[in-house]
Coordinates of C-alpha atoms and ligand atoms in Angstrom, one line a residue:
M18 CA 0.4 0.5 -0.3
D19 CA 1.5 3.4 -0.5
I20 CA 2.4 6.0 1.6
L21 CA 1.2 9.1 1.1
Y22 CA 2.7 12.2 2.7
L23 CA 1.2 16.0 2.8
V24 CA 3.3 18.3 3.0
I25 CA 2.2 21.8 4.0
P26 CA 4.7 24.9 4.5
C27 CA 3.3 27.5 7.5
Y28 CA 4.6 31.2 8.1
N29 CA 2.9 32.6 10.7
E30 CA -0.9 30.2 10.1
E31 CA -1.7 29.9 14.2
E32 CA -5.1 31.4 13.2
V33 CA -6.1 28.4 10.5
L34 CA -4.2 25.5 11.4
P35 CA -6.6 24.3 13.8
E36 CA -9.0 24.1 11.3
T37 CA -6.6 23.0 8.8
S38 CA -5.1 20.5 10.7
K39 CA -8.8 19.2 11.5
Q40 CA -9.4 19.0 7.9
L41 CA -6.9 17.7 7.1
K42 CA -6.8 15.1 9.1
E43 CA -10.3 14.0 8.2
K44 CA -9.2 13.9 4.7
L45 CA -6.5 11.5 5.0
L46 CA -8.5 9.0 7.4
S47 CA -11.2 9.0 4.4
L48 CA -8.7 7.9 1.9
I49 CA -6.8 5.4 4.5
E50 CA -10.5 4.0 5.2
K51 CA -10.8 3.4 1.8
G52 CA -7.4 1.6 1.2
E53 CA -6.4 3.9 -1.6
V54 CA -3.3 4.8 0.5
S55 CA -1.9 3.1 3.4
E56 CA -2.1 3.9 7.2
K57 CA 1.5 5.2 7.7
S58 CA 0.4 8.4 5.8
R59 CA 1.1 11.1 7.5
I60 CA 0.7 15.4 7.5
M61 CA 3.9 17.0 7.5
F62 CA 3.7 21.0 9.1
V63 CA 6.7 22.7 7.6
N64 CA 7.3 25.7 10.1
D65 CA 8.8 28.6 7.3
G66 CA 10.3 30.7 11.0
S67 CA 7.2 32.3 12.2
K68 CA 7.1 34.5 14.8
D69 CA 3.7 33.4 16.2
K70 CA 2.1 30.6 18.1
T71 CA 2.7 28.3 14.5
W72 CA 5.5 25.6 15.5
D73 CA 3.8 25.2 19.2
I74 CA 0.6 24.1 17.2
I75 CA 2.5 22.2 14.9
S76 CA 4.3 20.5 18.2
K77 CA 1.1 20.6 20.1
L78 CA -0.5 18.5 17.1
H79 CA 1.7 16.1 16.9
N80 CA 2.3 15.0 21.1
E81 CA -1.3 14.1 20.6
D82 CA -1.6 12.3 17.0
K83 CA 1.8 10.8 15.8
I84 CA 0.1 11.8 11.8
F85 CA 1.0 14.8 11.8
Q86 CA 4.3 15.6 11.9
G87 CA 6.4 18.8 12.3
V88 CA 9.6 20.6 10.4
C89 CA 11.3 23.3 11.7
L90 CA 13.4 25.6 10.1
S91 CA 16.2 27.4 11.4
R92 CA 14.5 30.9 10.1
N93 CA 12.1 32.1 7.3
R94 CA 13.0 30.5 4.0
G95 CA 10.2 31.7 1.9
H96 CA 7.6 29.4 0.9
Q97 CA 10.0 27.6 -2.6
N98 CA 12.1 26.9 0.4
A99 CA 10.1 25.4 2.9
L100 CA 8.3 23.4 0.6
L101 CA 11.2 21.8 -0.6
A102 CA 13.0 21.1 2.8
G103 CA 9.6 19.1 3.3
L104 CA 9.6 17.3 0.2
M105 CA 13.0 16.1 0.1
L106 CA 12.6 14.9 3.8
A107 CA 9.5 12.8 3.3
K108 CA 10.9 11.4 0.0
D109 CA 12.7 8.6 2.4
Y110 CA 9.3 8.0 3.3
C111 CA 6.5 8.2 1.5
D112 CA 5.3 6.2 -2.1
I113 CA 3.2 10.2 -2.9
S114 CA 3.7 13.3 -1.6
I115 CA 1.2 15.9 -2.7
S116 CA 1.7 20.0 -1.5
L117 CA -0.8 22.5 -0.7
D118 CA -1.0 25.9 1.1
A119 CA -1.5 25.8 5.0
D120 CA -5.2 28.1 4.7
L121 CA -6.6 24.9 2.4
Q122 CA -7.4 27.8 -0.5
D123 CA -6.7 24.8 -2.7
D124 CA -9.6 22.1 -2.9
I125 CA -8.5 19.0 -0.4
N126 CA -11.2 17.4 -2.3
A127 CA -8.9 17.2 -5.1
V128 CA -6.7 14.9 -3.1
D129 CA -9.1 12.0 -4.1
E130 CA -8.6 12.6 -7.8
M131 CA -4.6 13.4 -7.5
V132 CA -4.3 9.8 -6.0
A133 CA -6.8 7.9 -8.2
Q134 CA -4.1 9.5 -11.1
Y135 CA -2.0 8.5 -9.5
H136 CA -2.7 4.7 -9.7
N137 CA -3.5 5.3 -12.8
G138 CA 0.3 5.8 -13.6
F139 CA 0.9 9.6 -13.4
D140 CA 4.3 10.4 -11.6
V141 CA 3.2 14.1 -11.2
V142 CA -0.1 15.4 -10.6
Y143 CA -0.5 19.1 -11.5
G144 CA -3.5 20.6 -9.5
V145 CA -5.3 23.1 -11.8
R146 CA -6.9 26.3 -10.6
N147 CA -10.7 26.1 -13.2
S148 CA -11.8 29.4 -12.5
R149 CA -10.4 32.8 -11.0
E150 CA -13.5 34.2 -9.5
T151 CA -12.3 34.2 -6.0
D152 CA -9.2 36.4 -7.8
T153 CA -9.5 40.7 -7.7
V154 CA -9.6 41.5 -11.6
F155 CA -6.0 42.6 -11.1
K156 CA -4.4 39.8 -9.8
K157 CA -6.5 38.1 -12.5
T158 CA -4.5 39.7 -15.5
T159 CA -1.2 40.1 -13.8
A160 CA -1.1 36.3 -12.6
E161 CA -2.7 34.9 -16.5
G162 CA -0.7 37.5 -17.9
Y163 CA 2.6 35.9 -16.5
Y164 CA 1.9 33.0 -17.2
K165 CA 1.6 33.5 -21.1
A166 CA 4.9 35.7 -20.6
M167 CA 6.6 32.9 -19.0
K168 CA 5.4 30.3 -22.1
L169 CA 6.7 33.1 -24.1
M170 CA 10.2 33.1 -22.3
G171 CA 9.9 29.5 -23.3
A172 CA 9.9 28.3 -20.0
D173 CA 7.5 25.0 -19.6
I174 CA 4.7 26.0 -16.7
V175 CA 1.1 24.4 -16.6
F176 CA -1.2 27.4 -17.0
N177 CA -3.0 28.5 -13.7
H178 CA -0.9 25.7 -11.9
A179 CA 0.6 27.0 -8.6
D180 CA 2.3 24.3 -6.1
Y181 CA -0.8 22.0 -5.2
R182 CA 0.9 19.2 -6.4
L183 CA 1.1 15.6 -6.3
M184 CA 4.5 14.5 -6.7
S185 CA 5.5 10.1 -7.0
K186 CA 8.6 8.9 -4.4
R187 CA 10.4 9.2 -7.8
A188 CA 10.0 12.2 -9.2
L189 CA 11.2 13.1 -6.0
D190 CA 14.4 11.8 -6.0
G191 CA 14.3 13.5 -10.2
L192 CA 13.9 16.6 -8.4
A193 CA 16.4 16.3 -5.5
S194 CA 18.6 16.5 -8.5
F195 CA 18.4 20.2 -9.6
K196 CA 20.6 21.9 -6.9
E197 CA 20.0 25.4 -7.5
I198 CA 19.6 27.5 -4.8
N199 CA 17.5 30.0 -6.6
L200 CA 14.2 27.6 -7.0
F201 CA 11.1 28.2 -9.0
L202 CA 9.6 24.8 -8.5
R203 CA 6.3 25.0 -11.3
G204 CA 9.0 25.9 -13.4
I205 CA 11.6 22.6 -12.1
V206 CA 8.4 19.9 -12.1
P207 CA 7.8 19.9 -16.1
M208 CA 11.4 19.2 -16.2
I209 CA 11.8 15.8 -14.5
G210 CA 9.6 14.1 -16.7
Y211 CA 7.6 11.6 -16.4
P212 CA 4.1 10.9 -17.2
S213 CA 2.1 14.0 -15.5
T214 CA -1.7 14.7 -15.7
N215 CA -4.0 17.7 -14.5
V216 CA -6.5 17.7 -11.8
Y217 CA -8.8 20.5 -12.1
Y218 CA -10.8 22.3 -8.8
A219 CA -11.9 26.3 -7.9
R220 CA -9.7 27.8 -5.6
K221 CA -11.3 29.0 -2.6
E222 CA -10.6 32.1 -0.6
R223 CA -8.5 32.0 2.5
F224 CA -10.6 31.3 5.4
A225 CA -8.3 32.9 8.0
G226 CA -5.4 35.1 8.5
E227 CA -4.3 37.1 5.7
S228 CA -1.9 37.0 2.5
K229 CA 1.7 35.6 3.6
Y230 CA 2.3 36.9 -0.1
P231 CA 2.2 40.7 -0.5
L232 CA 2.1 42.5 -4.1
K233 CA 6.1 43.1 -3.2
K234 CA 6.9 39.7 -2.4
M235 CA 4.8 38.2 -5.3
L236 CA 6.5 40.3 -7.9
A237 CA 10.4 39.1 -6.9
F238 CA 8.5 35.8 -6.9
A239 CA 7.4 36.3 -10.0
W240 CA 10.7 37.9 -11.1
E241 CA 12.6 34.7 -10.1
G242 CA 10.6 32.9 -12.3
I243 CA 11.1 34.2 -15.5
T244 CA 15.1 35.4 -14.4
S245 CA 15.8 31.3 -12.8
L246 CA 14.3 29.6 -15.4
S247 CA 15.0 31.3 -19.4
T248 CA 18.0 33.1 -20.4
K249 CA 15.7 35.0 -23.2
P250 CA 15.9 38.3 -22.0
I251 CA 19.6 38.3 -23.1
H252 CA 18.3 36.9 -26.5
M253 CA 15.8 40.1 -26.5
I254 CA 19.2 42.4 -25.9
T255 CA 21.5 41.1 -29.0
W256 CA 18.2 41.4 -30.9
L257 CA 17.6 44.7 -30.1
G258 CA 21.3 45.5 -31.1
A259 CA 21.1 43.9 -34.4
M260 CA 17.8 46.2 -34.6
V261 CA 19.4 49.4 -33.7
F262 CA 22.7 48.7 -36.2
I263 CA 19.8 47.9 -39.0
V264 CA 18.4 51.2 -38.0
S265 CA 21.8 52.7 -38.5
I266 CA 22.2 51.8 -42.1
I267 CA 18.9 53.3 -42.9
I268 CA 19.9 56.4 -41.1
L269 CA 23.4 56.5 -43.0
I270 CA 21.7 56.3 -46.3
W271 CA 19.1 58.5 -45.7
S272 CA 22.1 61.2 -43.8
L273 CA 23.4 60.8 -47.4
V274 CA 20.8 61.2 -49.6
R275 CA 20.2 64.6 -47.8
H276 CA 23.6 65.7 -47.6
I277 CA 24.0 65.4 -51.0
M278 CA 21.0 67.0 -51.3
G279 CA 22.2 70.0 -49.3
K280 CA 19.6 71.0 -47.0
T281 CA 22.3 69.8 -44.0
V282 CA 24.1 71.4 -41.3
A283 CA 28.0 70.5 -41.3
G284 CA 28.7 68.0 -39.2
W285 CA 25.0 66.4 -38.9
T286 CA 26.0 63.8 -41.9
S287 CA 28.7 62.4 -39.3
T288 CA 26.9 63.0 -35.9
L289 CA 24.2 61.2 -36.9
M290 CA 25.4 58.4 -38.4
S291 CA 28.2 58.0 -35.5
I292 CA 25.3 58.1 -32.6
W293 CA 23.6 55.4 -34.2
A294 CA 26.3 52.8 -35.5
I295 CA 27.8 53.2 -32.3
G296 CA 24.9 52.7 -30.0
G297 CA 23.8 49.6 -32.1
I298 CA 26.9 47.8 -32.1
Q299 CA 27.6 48.6 -28.1
I300 CA 24.0 46.9 -27.7
F301 CA 24.9 44.1 -29.6
S302 CA 28.1 43.5 -28.1
I303 CA 26.8 43.7 -24.3
G304 CA 24.0 41.3 -25.8
M305 CA 27.1 39.1 -27.1
I306 CA 29.0 38.9 -23.7
G307 CA 25.1 38.6 -22.0
E308 CA 24.9 35.4 -24.3
Y309 CA 28.0 33.8 -22.6
I310 CA 26.6 35.0 -18.9
G311 CA 23.7 33.4 -19.9
K312 CA 25.4 29.9 -20.7
V313 CA 27.9 30.2 -17.6
Y314 CA 24.7 30.9 -15.2
L315 CA 22.9 28.1 -17.0
E316 CA 26.0 25.6 -16.0
T317 CA 26.3 26.9 -12.7
K318 CA 22.7 25.8 -11.6
E319 CA 24.6 22.0 -12.8
R320 CA 21.1 20.9 -13.8
P321 CA 20.8 17.2 -13.7
R322 CA 21.0 16.2 -17.9
Y323 CA 18.6 13.3 -18.0
I324 CA 16.9 11.2 -16.0
I325 CA 16.4 8.0 -16.3
A326 CA 13.6 6.2 -16.1
E327 CA 14.0 2.7 -16.6
Y328 CA 16.3 0.3 -17.3
L329 CA 16.6 -3.1 -18.7
G330 CA 19.7 -4.9 -18.3
D331 CA 20.7 -7.8 -17.1
T332 CA 23.0 -7.3 -14.0
E333 CA 21.1 -8.5 -11.0
Ligands
UDP58 N1 4.4 30.6 3.3 C1 6.0 30.1 3.3 N2 6.9 30.9 3.6 C2 6.8 32.1 3.3 C3 5.7 32.9 3.1 C4 4.2 31.8 2.8 O1 6.3 29.2 4.2 O2 7.4 33.0 3.5 C5 3.1 30.3 3.3 C6 2.0 30.1 3.8 O3 1.8 29.8 5.4 C7 0.7 29.4 3.0 C8 1.8 29.1 1.5 O4 3.2 29.2 2.0 O5 1.0 28.0 3.5 C9 1.0 30.2 0.5 O6 1.1 31.7 1.7 P1 -0.5 31.9 1.7 O7 -1.2 31.7 1.4 O8 -0.4 33.5 2.3 O9 0.2 32.9 -0.4 P2 -1.6 33.2 -1.3 O10 -2.5 32.3 -1.6 O11 -2.0 34.3 -1.1 O12 -0.5 33.6 -2.7
MG59 MG1 -3.1 31.5 0.2

């Protein structure tokens, strides 16, 4: 029977934890009862350096019922790192992991379908929001625009999927071989490979407490996503340089024509031409240097070049 670990990063979540733990326990017990997962399944809370009573609540939960586990980070390291910490710990004990937020904005009833899809042979099951009704217009347009921009930048991410996802043990092992520090999990998970599918759910509003992702953190996170996955912005600079250089040639022809027609003051032609030509060459050169820096950047990530799914050999 497969052991399921629910992994929940928590930062200052004292207001939601009592209710969240209750609902998650009910959910897990019902799955155990139905024989979908082993009774060794656990709920793992990762305390991400909270400043309130979060850790006290988690320790109390664990002392009262061993279905709850707690991990306490030494300080606040951010949602993505907290989640990774939990998953990497869970990986050695579980067959399946599901990551979700402490505020239960992601409908926990989708867990059943995720587990069912795992039994259908999928290693990664993405929870995808089917509507953004609970979002403000601002959040909806920026979020959806962002997913589209990421696609344009060549990052392979699942539209409207955040970090609500099931991962099998071998997918977690794959994740473990990504050593990068700048962590944008939803961009890395598709790189791991293995069969994957989507499960759709409606996202609710936070039932208590405040969002731990104010606009500033959100923008930083969005930027992190693009810069940690894509070197396309550098390509854009190279292209811009090439384009300005082409413009400079057009200007060259035009200013020469004006010069021959005698409609210019002395020095105008040469000044105009050099401004454009040098500008183009400079931007292009910066882009070229950037291309190499981009390569160095990707090399320093030391990403795995491949992950073997199966080996049919004759070794014992
Ligand atoms: N979180 C965390 N560390 C942080 C910020 C957030 O572990 O520094 C957790 C938080 O406790 C929650 C999840 O990340 O479980 C998502 O945060 P939140 O619900 O506030 O984000 P939102 O849903 O508003 O985007
Ligand atoms: Mg939330």
